[in-house]
PDB file of C-alpha atoms in Angstrom:
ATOM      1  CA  UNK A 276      69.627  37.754 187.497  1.00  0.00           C
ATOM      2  CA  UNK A 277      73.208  37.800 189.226  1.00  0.00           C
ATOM      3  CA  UNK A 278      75.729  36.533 186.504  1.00  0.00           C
ATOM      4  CA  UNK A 279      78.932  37.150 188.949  1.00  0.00           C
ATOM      5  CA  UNK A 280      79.741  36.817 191.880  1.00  0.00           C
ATOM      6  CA  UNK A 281      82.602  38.887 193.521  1.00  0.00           C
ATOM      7  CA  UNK A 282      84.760  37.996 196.402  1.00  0.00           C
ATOM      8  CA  UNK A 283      86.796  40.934 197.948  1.00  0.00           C
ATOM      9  CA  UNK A 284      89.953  40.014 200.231  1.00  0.00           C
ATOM     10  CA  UNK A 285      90.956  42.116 203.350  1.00  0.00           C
ATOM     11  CA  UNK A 286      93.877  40.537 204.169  1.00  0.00           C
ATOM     12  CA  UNK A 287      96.158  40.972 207.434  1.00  0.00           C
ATOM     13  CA  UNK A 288      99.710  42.853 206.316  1.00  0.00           C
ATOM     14  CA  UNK A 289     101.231  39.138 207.656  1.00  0.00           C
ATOM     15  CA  UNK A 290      98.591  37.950 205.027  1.00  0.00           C
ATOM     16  CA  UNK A 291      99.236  40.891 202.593  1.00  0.00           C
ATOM     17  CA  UNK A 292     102.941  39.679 202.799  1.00  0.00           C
ATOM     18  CA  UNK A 293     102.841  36.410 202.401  1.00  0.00           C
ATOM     19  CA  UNK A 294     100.995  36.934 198.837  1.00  0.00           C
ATOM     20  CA  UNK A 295     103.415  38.917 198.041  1.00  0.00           C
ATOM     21  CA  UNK A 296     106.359  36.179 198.363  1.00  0.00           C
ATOM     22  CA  UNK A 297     103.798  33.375 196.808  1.00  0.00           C
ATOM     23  CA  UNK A 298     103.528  35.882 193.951  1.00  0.00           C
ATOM     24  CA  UNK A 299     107.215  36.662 193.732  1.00  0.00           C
ATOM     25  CA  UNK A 300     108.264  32.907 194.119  1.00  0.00           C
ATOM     26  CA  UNK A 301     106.042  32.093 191.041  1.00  0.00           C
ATOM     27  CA  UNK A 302     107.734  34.683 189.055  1.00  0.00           C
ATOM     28  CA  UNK A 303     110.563  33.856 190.106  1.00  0.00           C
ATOM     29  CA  UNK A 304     110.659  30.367 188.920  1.00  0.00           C
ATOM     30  CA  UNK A 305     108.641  30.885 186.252  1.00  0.00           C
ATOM     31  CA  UNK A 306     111.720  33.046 184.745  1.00  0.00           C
ATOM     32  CA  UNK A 307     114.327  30.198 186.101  1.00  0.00           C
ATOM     33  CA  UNK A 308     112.098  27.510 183.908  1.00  0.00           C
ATOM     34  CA  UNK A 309     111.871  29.875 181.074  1.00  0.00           C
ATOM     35  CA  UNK A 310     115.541  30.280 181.110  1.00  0.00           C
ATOM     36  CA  UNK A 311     115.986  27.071 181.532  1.00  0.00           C
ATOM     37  CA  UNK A 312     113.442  25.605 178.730  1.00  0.00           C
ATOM     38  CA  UNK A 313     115.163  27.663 175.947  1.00  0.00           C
ATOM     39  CA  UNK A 314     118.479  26.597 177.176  1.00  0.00           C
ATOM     40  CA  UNK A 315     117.623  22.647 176.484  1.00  0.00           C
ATOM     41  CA  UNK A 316     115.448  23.985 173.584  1.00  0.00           C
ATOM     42  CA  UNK A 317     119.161  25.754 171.876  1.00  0.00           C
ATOM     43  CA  UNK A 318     120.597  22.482 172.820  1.00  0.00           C
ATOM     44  CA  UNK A 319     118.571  20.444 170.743  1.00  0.00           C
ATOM     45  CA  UNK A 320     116.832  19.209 173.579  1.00  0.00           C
ATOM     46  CA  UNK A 321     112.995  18.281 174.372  1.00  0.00           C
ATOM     47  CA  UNK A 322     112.228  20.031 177.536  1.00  0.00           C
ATOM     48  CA  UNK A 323     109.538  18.774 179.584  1.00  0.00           C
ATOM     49  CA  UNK A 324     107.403  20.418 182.641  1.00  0.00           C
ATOM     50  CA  UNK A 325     108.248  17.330 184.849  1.00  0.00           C
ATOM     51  CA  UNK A 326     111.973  17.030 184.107  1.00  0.00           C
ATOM     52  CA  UNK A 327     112.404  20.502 184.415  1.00  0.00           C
ATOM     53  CA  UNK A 328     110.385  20.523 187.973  1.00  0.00           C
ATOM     54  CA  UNK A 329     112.628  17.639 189.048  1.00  0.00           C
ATOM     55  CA  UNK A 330     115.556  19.505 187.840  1.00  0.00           C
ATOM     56  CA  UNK A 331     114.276  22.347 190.185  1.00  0.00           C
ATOM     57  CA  UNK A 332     113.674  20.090 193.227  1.00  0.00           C
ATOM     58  CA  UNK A 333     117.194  18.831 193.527  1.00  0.00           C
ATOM     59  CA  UNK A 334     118.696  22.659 193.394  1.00  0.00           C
ATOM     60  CA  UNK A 335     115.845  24.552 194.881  1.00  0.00           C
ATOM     61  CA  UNK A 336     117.616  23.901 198.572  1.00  0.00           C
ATOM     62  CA  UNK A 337     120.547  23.690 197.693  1.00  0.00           C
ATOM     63  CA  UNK A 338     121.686  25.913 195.367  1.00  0.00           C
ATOM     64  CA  UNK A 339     123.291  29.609 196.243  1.00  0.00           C
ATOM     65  CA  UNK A 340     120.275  31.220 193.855  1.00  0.00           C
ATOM     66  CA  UNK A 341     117.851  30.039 196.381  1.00  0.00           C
ATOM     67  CA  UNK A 342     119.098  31.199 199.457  1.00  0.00           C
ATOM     68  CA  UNK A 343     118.243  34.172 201.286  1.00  0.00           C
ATOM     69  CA  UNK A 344     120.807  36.028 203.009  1.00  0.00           C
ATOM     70  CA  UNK A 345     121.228  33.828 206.309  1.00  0.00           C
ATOM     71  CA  UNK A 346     121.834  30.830 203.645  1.00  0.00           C
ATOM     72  CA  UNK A 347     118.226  29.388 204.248  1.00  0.00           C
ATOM     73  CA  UNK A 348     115.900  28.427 201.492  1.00  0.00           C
ATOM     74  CA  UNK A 349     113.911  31.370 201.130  1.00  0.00           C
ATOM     75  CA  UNK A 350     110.888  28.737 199.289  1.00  0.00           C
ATOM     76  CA  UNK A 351     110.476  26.970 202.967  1.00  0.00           C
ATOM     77  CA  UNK A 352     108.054  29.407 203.613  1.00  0.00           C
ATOM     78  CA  UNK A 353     105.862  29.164 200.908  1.00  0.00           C
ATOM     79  CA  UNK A 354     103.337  27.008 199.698  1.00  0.00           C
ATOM     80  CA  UNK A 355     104.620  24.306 197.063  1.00  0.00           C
ATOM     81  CA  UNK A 356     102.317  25.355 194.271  1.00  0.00           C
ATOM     82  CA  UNK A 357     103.552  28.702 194.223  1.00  0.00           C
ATOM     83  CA  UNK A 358     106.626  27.161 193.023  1.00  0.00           C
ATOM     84  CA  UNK A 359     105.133  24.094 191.426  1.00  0.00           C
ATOM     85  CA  UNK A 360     102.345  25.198 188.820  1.00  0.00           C
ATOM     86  CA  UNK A 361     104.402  27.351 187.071  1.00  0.00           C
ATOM     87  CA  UNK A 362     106.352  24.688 185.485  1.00  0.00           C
ATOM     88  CA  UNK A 363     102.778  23.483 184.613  1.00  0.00           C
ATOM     89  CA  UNK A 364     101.739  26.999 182.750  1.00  0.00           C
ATOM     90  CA  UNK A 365     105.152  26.859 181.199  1.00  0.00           C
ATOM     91  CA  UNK A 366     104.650  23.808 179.209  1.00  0.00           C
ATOM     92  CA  UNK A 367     100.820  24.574 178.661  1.00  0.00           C
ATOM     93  CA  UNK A 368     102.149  27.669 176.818  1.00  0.00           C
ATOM     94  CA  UNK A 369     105.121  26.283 174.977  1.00  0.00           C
ATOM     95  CA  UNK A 370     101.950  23.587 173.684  1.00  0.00           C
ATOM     96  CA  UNK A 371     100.184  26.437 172.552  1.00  0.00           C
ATOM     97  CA  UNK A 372     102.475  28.679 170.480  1.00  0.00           C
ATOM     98  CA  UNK A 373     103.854  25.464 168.545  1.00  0.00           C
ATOM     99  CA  UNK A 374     100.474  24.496 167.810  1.00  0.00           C
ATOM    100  CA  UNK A 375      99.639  28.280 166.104  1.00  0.00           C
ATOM    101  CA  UNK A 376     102.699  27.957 163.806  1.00  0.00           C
TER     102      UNK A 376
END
């Protein structure tokens, strides 16, 4: 009796890349929210996944942090839930160490 079941990828290197910038980009904005959570949070805030995520949609072209070198929005390239879930996991996480203590 088979309990797993295993999937190996063989990407392309254009493939290989691109998960590398999807993996980077959620990083990458994980550690903006992050930053950005505990900032409200010292503030006496109540941060929130969506305000936080809307807070990131009306920089994330814009703003000099998330252009590449030629000035272009280096997240054009790359899926939106690379840069959308982690806002998601952020919250789900914050939920979970207030609810230990």
């Amino acid at each position: 009796m088979h309990l797993t079941h295993r999937i190996a990828l063989r990407p392309t290197p254009e493939q290989a890349d691109y998960f590398k910038r999807a993996c980077g980009t959620a990083r990458r904005v994980w550690n903006w929210a992050l930053a950005e959570w505990n900032r409200q949070y010292a503030a006496g805030q109540k941060p929130n996944a969506m305000a936080l995520k809307r807070q990131f949609n009306a920089i994330k072209y814009s703003d000099s942090d998330w252009l590449d070198e030629n000035g272009q929005p280096w997240l054009e390239g790359i899926h939106r839930d690379a840069h959308s879930q982690p806002f998601a996991h952020l919250q789900k996480a914050w939920k979970r160490f207030f609810k230990q203590i």
